[in-house]
């Protein structure tokens, strides 16, 4: 066997796994603080990043940015987040918005 055959490209995969674990810690913490579980969706936000939007069992929502789609999906998997294909229907109906969000959305609509 040559040295090229025995070399393992583990460094990039190991780095991605560490990133996923770090993000999963935040997602797990969010879920615990908001009813013990969370649903979410992983979406591209550009060529180099992905956003994981999560909705807790109590309707609170938040997001976390991951460096790639694969890292985002892996983080959600490690955190036990139930993933959906898109942020519509059942998932969107779970979101509870507060005064801040309503005030902010109204301000955007009327120019403020």
PDB file of N, CA and C in Angstrom:
ATOM      1  N   UNK A   1       0.822  -1.183   0.000  1.00  0.00           N
ATOM      2  CA  UNK A   1       0.000   0.000   0.000  1.00  0.00           C
ATOM      3  C   UNK A   1       0.862   1.240   0.000  1.00  0.00           C
ATOM      4  N   UNK A   2       0.466   2.220  -0.774  1.00  0.00           N
ATOM      5  CA  UNK A   2       1.208   3.478  -0.786  1.00  0.00           C
ATOM      6  C   UNK A   2       0.725   4.351   0.363  1.00  0.00           C
ATOM      7  N   UNK A   3       1.483   5.383   0.676  1.00  0.00           N
ATOM      8  CA  UNK A   3       1.079   6.286   1.756  1.00  0.00           C
ATOM      9  C   UNK A   3      -0.197   7.037   1.410  1.00  0.00           C
ATOM     10  N   UNK A   4      -0.468   7.250   0.122  1.00  0.00           N
ATOM     11  CA  UNK A   4      -1.703   7.916  -0.296  1.00  0.00           C
ATOM     12  C   UNK A   4      -2.927   7.058   0.024  1.00  0.00           C
ATOM     13  N   UNK A   5      -2.769   5.741  -0.061  1.00  0.00           N
ATOM     14  CA  UNK A   5      -3.884   4.842   0.223  1.00  0.00           C
ATOM     15  C   UNK A   5      -4.166   4.729   1.721  1.00  0.00           C
ATOM     16  N   UNK A   6      -3.153   4.926   2.535  1.00  0.00           N
ATOM     17  CA  UNK A   6      -3.338   4.790   3.974  1.00  0.00           C
ATOM     18  C   UNK A   6      -3.706   6.105   4.648  1.00  0.00           C
ATOM     19  N   UNK A   7      -3.494   7.217   3.966  1.00  0.00           N
ATOM     20  CA  UNK A   7      -3.844   8.514   4.544  1.00  0.00           C
ATOM     21  C   UNK A   7      -5.361   8.640   4.603  1.00  0.00           C
ATOM     22  N   UNK A   8      -5.868   9.187   5.705  1.00  0.00           N
ATOM     23  CA  UNK A   8      -7.312   9.354   5.847  1.00  0.00           C
ATOM     24  C   UNK A   8      -7.660  10.835   5.835  1.00  0.00           C
ATOM     25  N   UNK A   9      -8.674  11.195   5.100  1.00  0.00           N
ATOM     26  CA  UNK A   9      -9.089  12.597   5.062  1.00  0.00           C
ATOM     27  C   UNK A   9     -10.031  12.912   6.213  1.00  0.00           C
ATOM     28  N   UNK A  10      -9.681  12.521   7.438  1.00  0.00           N
ATOM     29  CA  UNK A  10     -10.554  12.681   8.596  1.00  0.00           C
ATOM     30  C   UNK A  10     -10.646  14.114   9.094  1.00  0.00           C
ATOM     31  N   UNK A  11      -9.662  14.929   8.842  1.00  0.00           N
ATOM     32  CA  UNK A  11      -9.652  16.281   9.398  1.00  0.00           C
ATOM     33  C   UNK A  11     -10.881  17.097   9.009  1.00  0.00           C
ATOM     34  N   UNK A  12     -11.250  17.200   7.732  1.00  0.00           N
ATOM     35  CA  UNK A  12     -12.440  17.995   7.404  1.00  0.00           C
ATOM     36  C   UNK A  12     -13.717  17.421   8.021  1.00  0.00           C
ATOM     37  N   UNK A  13     -13.886  16.102   8.005  1.00  0.00           N
ATOM     38  CA  UNK A  13     -15.071  15.485   8.595  1.00  0.00           C
ATOM     39  C   UNK A  13     -15.106  15.689  10.102  1.00  0.00           C
ATOM     40  N   UNK A  14     -13.958  15.578  10.744  1.00  0.00           N
ATOM     41  CA  UNK A  14     -13.875  15.772  12.187  1.00  0.00           C
ATOM     42  C   UNK A  14     -14.218  17.215  12.542  1.00  0.00           C
ATOM     43  N   UNK A  15     -13.754  18.137  11.738  1.00  0.00           N
ATOM     44  CA  UNK A  15     -14.043  19.552  11.989  1.00  0.00           C
ATOM     45  C   UNK A  15     -15.537  19.829  11.839  1.00  0.00           C
ATOM     46  N   UNK A  16     -16.146  19.277  10.808  1.00  0.00           N
ATOM     47  CA  UNK A  16     -17.585  19.448  10.592  1.00  0.00           C
ATOM     48  C   UNK A  16     -18.374  18.841  11.740  1.00  0.00           C
ATOM     49  N   UNK A  17     -17.940  17.701  12.217  1.00  0.00           N
ATOM     50  CA  UNK A  17     -18.633  17.044  13.342  1.00  0.00           C
ATOM     51  C   UNK A  17     -18.521  17.882  14.614  1.00  0.00           C
ATOM     52  N   UNK A  18     -17.355  18.476  14.856  1.00  0.00           N
ATOM     53  CA  UNK A  18     -17.199  19.351  16.029  1.00  0.00           C
ATOM     54  C   UNK A  18     -18.123  20.558  15.926  1.00  0.00           C
ATOM     55  N   UNK A  19     -18.205  21.146  14.742  1.00  0.00           N
ATOM     56  CA  UNK A  19     -19.105  22.284  14.544  1.00  0.00           C
ATOM     57  C   UNK A  19     -20.556  21.880  14.772  1.00  0.00           C
ATOM     58  N   UNK A  20     -20.928  20.723  14.230  1.00  0.00           N
ATOM     59  CA  UNK A  20     -22.302  20.236  14.400  1.00  0.00           C
ATOM     60  C   UNK A  20     -22.616  20.009  15.879  1.00  0.00           C
ATOM     61  N   UNK A  21     -21.686  19.453  16.622  1.00  0.00           N
ATOM     62  CA  UNK A  21     -21.898  19.207  18.050  1.00  0.00           C
ATOM     63  C   UNK A  21     -22.047  20.503  18.827  1.00  0.00           C
ATOM     64  N   UNK A  22     -21.260  21.508  18.454  1.00  0.00           N
ATOM     65  CA  UNK A  22     -21.331  22.807  19.122  1.00  0.00           C
ATOM     66  C   UNK A  22     -22.687  23.459  18.875  1.00  0.00           C
ATOM     67  N   UNK A  23     -23.149  23.411  17.649  1.00  0.00           N
ATOM     68  CA  UNK A  23     -24.458  23.976  17.304  1.00  0.00           C
ATOM     69  C   UNK A  23     -25.565  23.161  17.965  1.00  0.00           C
ATOM     70  N   UNK A  24     -25.417  21.842  17.981  1.00  0.00           N
ATOM     71  CA  UNK A  24     -26.430  20.966  18.599  1.00  0.00           C
ATOM     72  C   UNK A  24     -26.609  21.293  20.078  1.00  0.00           C
ATOM     73  N   UNK A  25     -25.538  21.671  20.744  1.00  0.00           N
ATOM     74  CA  UNK A  25     -25.624  22.058  22.158  1.00  0.00           C
ATOM     75  C   UNK A  25     -26.584  23.235  22.330  1.00  0.00           C
ATOM     76  N   UNK A  26     -26.466  24.226  21.452  1.00  0.00           N
ATOM     77  CA  UNK A  26     -27.350  25.385  21.512  1.00  0.00           C
ATOM     78  C   UNK A  26     -28.797  24.998  21.211  1.00  0.00           C
ATOM     79  N   UNK A  27     -28.978  24.141  20.212  1.00  0.00           N
ATOM     80  CA  UNK A  27     -30.322  23.707  19.848  1.00  0.00           C
ATOM     81  C   UNK A  27     -30.969  22.902  20.972  1.00  0.00           C
ATOM     82  N   UNK A  28     -30.199  22.039  21.596  1.00  0.00           N
ATOM     83  CA  UNK A  28     -30.699  21.233  22.709  1.00  0.00           C
ATOM     84  C   UNK A  28     -31.091  22.126  23.874  1.00  0.00           C
ATOM     85  N   UNK A  29     -30.271  23.104  24.178  1.00  0.00           N
ATOM     86  CA  UNK A  29     -30.556  24.050  25.252  1.00  0.00           C
ATOM     87  C   UNK A  29     -31.851  24.813  24.963  1.00  0.00           C
ATOM     88  N   UNK A  30     -32.017  25.263  23.730  1.00  0.00           N
ATOM     89  CA  UNK A  30     -33.238  25.972  23.341  1.00  0.00           C
ATOM     90  C   UNK A  30     -34.454  25.076  23.555  1.00  0.00           C
ATOM     91  N   UNK A  31     -34.375  23.844  23.081  1.00  0.00           N
ATOM     92  CA  UNK A  31     -35.503  22.916  23.210  1.00  0.00           C
ATOM     93  C   UNK A  31     -35.861  22.689  24.677  1.00  0.00           C
ATOM     94  N   UNK A  32     -34.857  22.506  25.525  1.00  0.00           N
ATOM     95  CA  UNK A  32     -35.103  22.291  26.959  1.00  0.00           C
ATOM     96  C   UNK A  32     -35.795  23.491  27.591  1.00  0.00           C
ATOM     97  N   UNK A  33     -35.399  24.691  27.184  1.00  0.00           N
ATOM     98  CA  UNK A  33     -35.970  25.913  27.747  1.00  0.00           C
ATOM     99  C   UNK A  33     -37.379  26.199  27.241  1.00  0.00           C
ATOM    100  N   UNK A  34     -37.757  25.567  26.153  1.00  0.00           N
ATOM    101  CA  UNK A  34     -39.047  25.881  25.523  1.00  0.00           C
ATOM    102  C   UNK A  34     -39.929  24.652  25.326  1.00  0.00           C
ATOM    103  N   UNK A  35     -40.090  23.905  26.400  1.00  0.00           N
ATOM    104  CA  UNK A  35     -41.039  22.806  26.377  1.00  0.00           C
ATOM    105  C   UNK A  35     -40.453  21.429  26.216  1.00  0.00           C
ATOM    106  N   UNK A  36     -39.143  21.305  26.075  1.00  0.00           N
ATOM    107  CA  UNK A  36     -38.501  20.004  26.028  1.00  0.00           C
ATOM    108  C   UNK A  36     -38.270  19.419  24.657  1.00  0.00           C
ATOM    109  N   UNK A  37     -38.873  19.994  23.628  1.00  0.00           N
ATOM    110  CA  UNK A  37     -38.646  19.494  22.272  1.00  0.00           C
ATOM    111  C   UNK A  37     -38.730  20.663  21.294  1.00  0.00           C
ATOM    112  N   UNK A  38     -38.327  20.397  20.069  1.00  0.00           N
ATOM    113  CA  UNK A  38     -38.398  21.446  19.051  1.00  0.00           C
ATOM    114  C   UNK A  38     -38.528  20.823  17.675  1.00  0.00           C
ATOM    115  N   UNK A  39     -39.164  21.568  16.798  1.00  0.00           N
ATOM    116  CA  UNK A  39     -39.263  21.225  15.388  1.00  0.00           C
ATOM    117  C   UNK A  39     -38.462  22.278  14.647  1.00  0.00           C
ATOM    118  N   UNK A  40     -38.049  21.969  13.437  1.00  0.00           N
ATOM    119  CA  UNK A  40     -37.293  22.964  12.710  1.00  0.00           C
ATOM    120  C   UNK A  40     -37.161  22.664  11.235  1.00  0.00           C
ATOM    121  N   UNK A  41     -36.459  23.572  10.592  1.00  0.00           N
ATOM    122  CA  UNK A  41     -36.186  23.446   9.166  1.00  0.00           C
ATOM    123  C   UNK A  41     -34.773  23.973   8.924  1.00  0.00           C
ATOM    124  N   UNK A  42     -34.061  23.324   8.020  1.00  0.00           N
ATOM    125  CA  UNK A  42     -32.709  23.751   7.643  1.00  0.00           C
ATOM    126  C   UNK A  42     -32.816  24.311   6.232  1.00  0.00           C
ATOM    127  N   UNK A  43     -32.399  25.573   6.075  1.00  0.00           N
ATOM    128  CA  UNK A  43     -32.524  26.240   4.777  1.00  0.00           C
ATOM    129  C   UNK A  43     -31.236  26.960   4.419  1.00  0.00           C
ATOM    130  N   UNK A  44     -30.935  26.972   3.138  1.00  0.00           N
ATOM    131  CA  UNK A  44     -29.781  27.728   2.648  1.00  0.00           C
ATOM    132  C   UNK A  44     -30.051  29.213   2.809  1.00  0.00           C
ATOM    133  N   UNK A  45     -29.019  29.977   3.208  1.00  0.00           N
ATOM    134  CA  UNK A  45     -29.151  31.442   3.253  1.00  0.00           C
ATOM    135  C   UNK A  45     -28.082  32.104   2.396  1.00  0.00           C
ATOM    136  N   UNK A  46     -27.539  31.358   1.524  1.00  0.00           N
ATOM    137  CA  UNK A  46     -26.507  31.866   0.637  1.00  0.00           C
ATOM    138  C   UNK A  46     -25.609  30.721   0.228  1.00  0.00           C
ATOM    139  N   UNK A  47     -24.586  31.050  -0.497  1.00  0.00           N
ATOM    140  CA  UNK A  47     -23.698  30.028  -0.996  1.00  0.00           C
ATOM    141  C   UNK A  47     -22.835  29.371   0.066  1.00  0.00           C
ATOM    142  N   UNK A  48     -22.689  30.022   1.212  1.00  0.00           N
ATOM    143  CA  UNK A  48     -21.754  29.493   2.195  1.00  0.00           C
ATOM    144  C   UNK A  48     -22.340  29.283   3.583  1.00  0.00           C
ATOM    145  N   UNK A  49     -23.647  29.392   3.732  1.00  0.00           N
ATOM    146  CA  UNK A  49     -24.217  29.234   5.072  1.00  0.00           C
ATOM    147  C   UNK A  49     -25.627  28.648   5.009  1.00  0.00           C
ATOM    148  N   UNK A  50     -26.061  28.169   6.158  1.00  0.00           N
ATOM    149  CA  UNK A  50     -27.373  27.571   6.311  1.00  0.00           C
ATOM    150  C   UNK A  50     -27.969  28.058   7.619  1.00  0.00           C
ATOM    151  N   UNK A  51     -29.264  28.259   7.625  1.00  0.00           N
ATOM    152  CA  UNK A  51     -29.961  28.682   8.842  1.00  0.00           C
ATOM    153  C   UNK A  51     -30.842  27.536   9.314  1.00  0.00           C
ATOM    154  N   UNK A  52     -30.753  27.245  10.607  1.00  0.00           N
ATOM    155  CA  UNK A  52     -31.626  26.259  11.231  1.00  0.00           C
ATOM    156  C   UNK A  52     -32.638  27.066  12.031  1.00  0.00           C
ATOM    157  N   UNK A  53     -33.885  27.053  11.608  1.00  0.00           N
ATOM    158  CA  UNK A  53     -34.950  27.751  12.330  1.00  0.00           C
ATOM    159  C   UNK A  53     -35.655  26.710  13.172  1.00  0.00           C
ATOM    160  N   UNK A  54     -35.761  26.964  14.473  1.00  0.00           N
ATOM    161  CA  UNK A  54     -36.380  26.009  15.389  1.00  0.00           C
ATOM    162  C   UNK A  54     -37.569  26.642  16.102  1.00  0.00           C
ATOM    163  N   UNK A  55     -38.564  25.804  16.361  1.00  0.00           N
ATOM    164  CA  UNK A  55     -39.752  26.221  17.094  1.00  0.00           C
ATOM    165  C   UNK A  55     -39.908  25.264  18.265  1.00  0.00           C
ATOM    166  N   UNK A  56     -39.875  25.823  19.481  1.00  0.00           N
ATOM    167  CA  UNK A  56     -40.019  24.997  20.675  1.00  0.00           C
ATOM    168  C   UNK A  56     -41.449  24.526  20.858  1.00  0.00           C
ATOM    169  N   UNK A  57     -41.627  23.572  21.746  1.00  0.00           N
ATOM    170  CA  UNK A  57     -42.959  23.034  22.026  1.00  0.00           C
ATOM    171  C   UNK A  57     -43.903  24.118  22.536  1.00  0.00           C
ATOM    172  N   UNK A  58     -43.354  25.177  23.140  1.00  0.00           N
ATOM    173  CA  UNK A  58     -44.187  26.266  23.651  1.00  0.00           C
ATOM    174  C   UNK A  58     -44.455  27.358  22.615  1.00  0.00           C
ATOM    175  N   UNK A  59     -43.950  27.189  21.396  1.00  0.00           N
ATOM    176  CA  UNK A  59     -44.183  28.162  20.331  1.00  0.00           C
ATOM    177  C   UNK A  59     -43.092  29.202  20.168  1.00  0.00           C
ATOM    178  N   UNK A  60     -42.144  29.245  21.112  1.00  0.00           N
ATOM    179  CA  UNK A  60     -41.018  30.177  20.974  1.00  0.00           C
ATOM    180  C   UNK A  60     -40.169  29.719  19.787  1.00  0.00           C
ATOM    181  N   UNK A  61     -39.532  30.675  19.128  1.00  0.00           N
ATOM    182  CA  UNK A  61     -38.729  30.306  17.962  1.00  0.00           C
ATOM    183  C   UNK A  61     -37.389  31.028  18.003  1.00  0.00           C
ATOM    184  N   UNK A  62     -36.453  30.463  17.286  1.00  0.00           N
ATOM    185  CA  UNK A  62     -35.129  31.044  17.199  1.00  0.00           C
ATOM    186  C   UNK A  62     -34.408  30.437  16.020  1.00  0.00           C
ATOM    187  N   UNK A  63     -33.190  30.862  15.835  1.00  0.00           N
ATOM    188  CA  UNK A  63     -32.434  30.296  14.728  1.00  0.00           C
ATOM    189  C   UNK A  63     -30.961  30.208  15.070  1.00  0.00           C
ATOM    190  N   UNK A  64     -30.284  29.418  14.290  1.00  0.00           N
ATOM    191  CA  UNK A  64     -28.851  29.191  14.453  1.00  0.00           C
ATOM    192  C   UNK A  64     -28.262  29.062  13.059  1.00  0.00           C
ATOM    193  N   UNK A  65     -27.121  29.684  12.831  1.00  0.00           N
ATOM    194  CA  UNK A  65     -26.482  29.603  11.522  1.00  0.00           C
ATOM    195  C   UNK A  65     -25.392  28.536  11.558  1.00  0.00           C
ATOM    196  N   UNK A  66     -25.362  27.738  10.503  1.00  0.00           N
ATOM    197  CA  UNK A  66     -24.342  26.698  10.345  1.00  0.00           C
ATOM    198  C   UNK A  66     -23.548  26.990   9.079  1.00  0.00           C
ATOM    199  N   UNK A  67     -22.308  26.539   9.023  1.00  0.00           N
ATOM    200  CA  UNK A  67     -21.463  26.839   7.866  1.00  0.00           C
ATOM    201  C   UNK A  67     -21.836  26.080   6.591  1.00  0.00           C
ATOM    202  N   UNK A  68     -22.645  25.022   6.723  1.00  0.00           N
ATOM    203  CA  UNK A  68     -23.060  24.269   5.544  1.00  0.00           C
ATOM    204  C   UNK A  68     -24.366  23.556   5.838  1.00  0.00           C
ATOM    205  N   UNK A  69     -25.026  23.129   4.780  1.00  0.00           N
ATOM    206  CA  UNK A  69     -26.280  22.396   4.932  1.00  0.00           C
ATOM    207  C   UNK A  69     -26.049  21.083   5.681  1.00  0.00           C
ATOM    208  N   UNK A  70     -24.975  20.390   5.342  1.00  0.00           N
ATOM    209  CA  UNK A  70     -24.669  19.113   5.993  1.00  0.00           C
ATOM    210  C   UNK A  70     -24.441  19.292   7.491  1.00  0.00           C
ATOM    211  N   UNK A  71     -23.717  20.330   7.881  1.00  0.00           N
ATOM    212  CA  UNK A  71     -23.466  20.595   9.296  1.00  0.00           C
ATOM    213  C   UNK A  71     -24.780  20.967   9.988  1.00  0.00           C
ATOM    214  N   UNK A  72     -25.614  21.763   9.328  1.00  0.00           N
ATOM    215  CA  UNK A  72     -26.905  22.136   9.907  1.00  0.00           C
ATOM    216  C   UNK A  72     -27.802  20.936  10.148  1.00  0.00           C
ATOM    217  N   UNK A  73     -27.895  20.055   9.167  1.00  0.00           N
ATOM    218  CA  UNK A  73     -28.723  18.842   9.310  1.00  0.00           C
ATOM    219  C   UNK A  73     -28.165  17.931  10.408  1.00  0.00           C
ATOM    220  N   UNK A  74     -26.844  17.797  10.444  1.00  0.00           N
ATOM    221  CA  UNK A  74     -26.220  16.941  11.456  1.00  0.00           C
ATOM    222  C   UNK A  74     -26.464  17.511  12.851  1.00  0.00           C
ATOM    223  N   UNK A  75     -26.356  18.825  13.008  1.00  0.00           N
ATOM    224  CA  UNK A  75     -26.598  19.459  14.308  1.00  0.00           C
ATOM    225  C   UNK A  75     -28.036  19.221  14.764  1.00  0.00           C
ATOM    226  N   UNK A  76     -28.984  19.395  13.858  1.00  0.00           N
ATOM    227  CA  UNK A  76     -30.391  19.157  14.195  1.00  0.00           C
ATOM    228  C   UNK A  76     -30.610  17.705  14.589  1.00  0.00           C
ATOM    229  N   UNK A  77     -29.968  16.805  13.872  1.00  0.00           N
ATOM    230  CA  UNK A  77     -30.061  15.375  14.172  1.00  0.00           C
ATOM    231  C   UNK A  77     -29.511  15.077  15.563  1.00  0.00           C
ATOM    232  N   UNK A  78     -28.333  15.611  15.874  1.00  0.00           N
ATOM    233  CA  UNK A  78     -27.717  15.387  17.178  1.00  0.00           C
ATOM    234  C   UNK A  78     -28.571  15.955  18.311  1.00  0.00           C
ATOM    235  N   UNK A  79     -29.263  17.065  18.047  1.00  0.00           N
ATOM    236  CA  UNK A  79     -30.093  17.716  19.061  1.00  0.00           C
ATOM    237  C   UNK A  79     -31.478  17.085  19.188  1.00  0.00           C
ATOM    238  N   UNK A  80     -31.814  16.177  18.283  1.00  0.00           N
ATOM    239  CA  UNK A  80     -33.125  15.551  18.341  1.00  0.00           C
ATOM    240  C   UNK A  80     -34.244  16.434  17.823  1.00  0.00           C
ATOM    241  N   UNK A  81     -33.908  17.405  16.989  1.00  0.00           N
ATOM    242  CA  UNK A  81     -34.901  18.305  16.404  1.00  0.00           C
ATOM    243  C   UNK A  81     -35.662  17.546  15.314  1.00  0.00           C
ATOM    244  N   UNK A  82     -36.984  17.648  15.326  1.00  0.00           N
ATOM    245  CA  UNK A  82     -37.789  17.050  14.270  1.00  0.00           C
ATOM    246  C   UNK A  82     -37.752  17.989  13.079  1.00  0.00           C
ATOM    247  N   UNK A  83     -37.171  17.541  11.981  1.00  0.00           N
ATOM    248  CA  UNK A  83     -37.022  18.406  10.813  1.00  0.00           C
ATOM    249  C   UNK A  83     -38.201  18.305   9.859  1.00  0.00           C
ATOM    250  N   UNK A  84     -38.553  19.448   9.292  1.00  0.00           N
ATOM    251  CA  UNK A  84     -39.608  19.553   8.288  1.00  0.00           C
ATOM    252  C   UNK A  84     -38.972  19.982   6.970  1.00  0.00           C
ATOM    253  N   UNK A  85     -39.669  19.747   5.879  1.00  0.00           N
ATOM    254  CA  UNK A  85     -39.145  20.112   4.559  1.00  0.00           C
ATOM    255  C   UNK A  85     -39.166  21.613   4.319  1.00  0.00           C
ATOM    256  N   UNK A  86     -40.141  22.301   4.905  1.00  0.00           N
ATOM    257  CA  UNK A  86     -40.228  23.751   4.713  1.00  0.00           C
ATOM    258  C   UNK A  86     -40.902  24.388   5.925  1.00  0.00           C
ATOM    259  N   UNK A  87     -40.852  25.703   5.961  1.00  0.00           N
ATOM    260  CA  UNK A  87     -41.400  26.452   7.093  1.00  0.00           C
ATOM    261  C   UNK A  87     -42.801  26.936   6.727  1.00  0.00           C
ATOM    262  N   UNK A  88     -43.678  25.988   6.544  1.00  0.00           N
ATOM    263  CA  UNK A  88     -45.059  26.298   6.185  1.00  0.00           C
ATOM    264  C   UNK A  88     -45.986  25.398   6.976  1.00  0.00           C
ATOM    265  N   UNK A  89     -47.265  25.619   6.818  1.00  0.00           N
ATOM    266  CA  UNK A  89     -48.278  24.741   7.380  1.00  0.00           C
ATOM    267  C   UNK A  89     -48.135  24.504   8.863  1.00  0.00           C
ATOM    268  N   UNK A  90     -48.046  23.236   9.218  1.00  0.00           N
ATOM    269  CA  UNK A  90     -48.024  22.811  10.616  1.00  0.00           C
ATOM    270  C   UNK A  90     -46.920  23.494  11.427  1.00  0.00           C
ATOM    271  N   UNK A  91     -45.731  23.568  10.883  1.00  0.00           N
ATOM    272  CA  UNK A  91     -44.616  24.184  11.600  1.00  0.00           C
ATOM    273  C   UNK A  91     -44.859  25.675  11.816  1.00  0.00           C
ATOM    274  N   UNK A  92     -45.282  26.373  10.789  1.00  0.00           N
ATOM    275  CA  UNK A  92     -45.533  27.816  10.906  1.00  0.00           C
ATOM    276  C   UNK A  92     -46.647  28.106  11.908  1.00  0.00           C
ATOM    277  N   UNK A  93     -47.639  27.245  11.982  1.00  0.00           N
ATOM    278  CA  UNK A  93     -48.753  27.447  12.914  1.00  0.00           C
ATOM    279  C   UNK A  93     -48.328  27.303  14.374  1.00  0.00           C
ATOM    280  N   UNK A  94     -47.219  26.629  14.633  1.00  0.00           N
ATOM    281  CA  UNK A  94     -46.736  26.450  16.004  1.00  0.00           C
ATOM    282  C   UNK A  94     -46.090  27.714  16.567  1.00  0.00           C
ATOM    283  N   UNK A  95     -45.640  28.607  15.694  1.00  0.00           N
ATOM    284  CA  UNK A  95     -44.915  29.802  16.129  1.00  0.00           C
ATOM    285  C   UNK A  95     -45.849  30.768  16.856  1.00  0.00           C
ATOM    286  N   UNK A  96     -45.408  31.192  18.026  1.00  0.00           N
ATOM    287  CA  UNK A  96     -46.153  32.197  18.792  1.00  0.00           C
ATOM    288  C   UNK A  96     -45.322  33.473  18.774  1.00  0.00           C
ATOM    289  N   UNK A  97     -45.939  34.528  18.337  1.00  0.00           N
ATOM    290  CA  UNK A  97     -45.238  35.803  18.289  1.00  0.00           C
ATOM    291  C   UNK A  97     -45.689  36.683  19.449  1.00  0.00           C
ATOM    292  N   UNK A  98     -44.789  37.503  19.897  1.00  0.00           N
ATOM    293  CA  UNK A  98     -45.076  38.401  21.006  1.00  0.00           C
ATOM    294  C   UNK A  98     -45.265  39.832  20.523  1.00  0.00           C
ATOM    295  N   UNK A  99     -45.385  40.737  21.478  1.00  0.00           N
ATOM    296  CA  UNK A  99     -45.576  42.156  21.170  1.00  0.00           C
ATOM    297  C   UNK A  99     -44.452  42.704  20.300  1.00  0.00           C
ATOM    298  N   UNK A 100     -43.216  42.306  20.608  1.00  0.00           N
ATOM    299  CA  UNK A 100     -42.079  42.816  19.851  1.00  0.00           C
ATOM    300  C   UNK A 100     -42.233  42.510  18.371  1.00  0.00           C
ATOM    301  N   UNK A 101     -42.543  41.248  18.055  1.00  0.00           N
ATOM    302  CA  UNK A 101     -42.654  40.855  16.657  1.00  0.00           C
ATOM    303  C   UNK A 101     -43.797  41.593  15.962  1.00  0.00           C
ATOM    304  N   UNK A 102     -44.953  41.674  16.623  1.00  0.00           N
ATOM    305  CA  UNK A 102     -46.095  42.355  16.004  1.00  0.00           C
ATOM    306  C   UNK A 102     -45.794  43.835  15.778  1.00  0.00           C
ATOM    307  N   UNK A 103     -45.160  44.447  16.764  1.00  0.00           N
ATOM    308  CA  UNK A 103     -44.811  45.870  16.648  1.00  0.00           C
ATOM    309  C   UNK A 103     -43.803  46.073  15.515  1.00  0.00           C
ATOM    310  N   UNK A 104     -42.818  45.208  15.450  1.00  0.00           N
ATOM    311  CA  UNK A 104     -41.784  45.298  14.422  1.00  0.00           C
ATOM    312  C   UNK A 104     -42.378  45.083  13.029  1.00  0.00           C
ATOM    313  N   UNK A 105     -43.230  44.059  12.887  1.00  0.00           N
ATOM    314  CA  UNK A 105     -43.841  43.784  11.585  1.00  0.00           C
ATOM    315  C   UNK A 105     -44.741  44.943  11.160  1.00  0.00           C
ATOM    316  N   UNK A 106     -45.482  45.497  12.091  1.00  0.00           N
ATOM    317  CA  UNK A 106     -46.370  46.621  11.767  1.00  0.00           C
ATOM    318  C   UNK A 106     -45.538  47.833  11.376  1.00  0.00           C
ATOM    319  N   UNK A 107     -44.418  48.044  12.050  1.00  0.00           N
ATOM    320  CA  UNK A 107     -43.547  49.164  11.730  1.00  0.00           C
ATOM    321  C   UNK A 107     -42.972  49.057  10.335  1.00  0.00           C
ATOM    322  N   UNK A 108     -42.618  47.854   9.928  1.00  0.00           N
ATOM    323  CA  UNK A 108     -42.091  47.651   8.594  1.00  0.00           C
ATOM    324  C   UNK A 108     -43.175  47.936   7.556  1.00  0.00           C
ATOM    325  N   UNK A 109     -44.390  47.487   7.830  1.00  0.00           N
ATOM    326  CA  UNK A 109     -45.499  47.663   6.892  1.00  0.00           C
ATOM    327  C   UNK A 109     -45.872  49.130   6.710  1.00  0.00           C
ATOM    328  N   UNK A 110     -45.780  49.916   7.769  1.00  0.00           N
ATOM    329  CA  UNK A 110     -46.204  51.319   7.658  1.00  0.00           C
ATOM    330  C   UNK A 110     -45.016  52.278   7.554  1.00  0.00           C
ATOM    331  N   UNK A 111     -43.863  51.732   7.281  1.00  0.00           N
ATOM    332  CA  UNK A 111     -42.704  52.578   7.013  1.00  0.00           C
ATOM    333  C   UNK A 111     -41.847  52.906   8.209  1.00  0.00           C
ATOM    334  N   UNK A 112     -42.103  52.319   9.355  1.00  0.00           N
ATOM    335  CA  UNK A 112     -41.350  52.644  10.565  1.00  0.00           C
ATOM    336  C   UNK A 112     -40.358  51.647  10.852  1.00  0.00           C
TER     337      UNK A 112
END
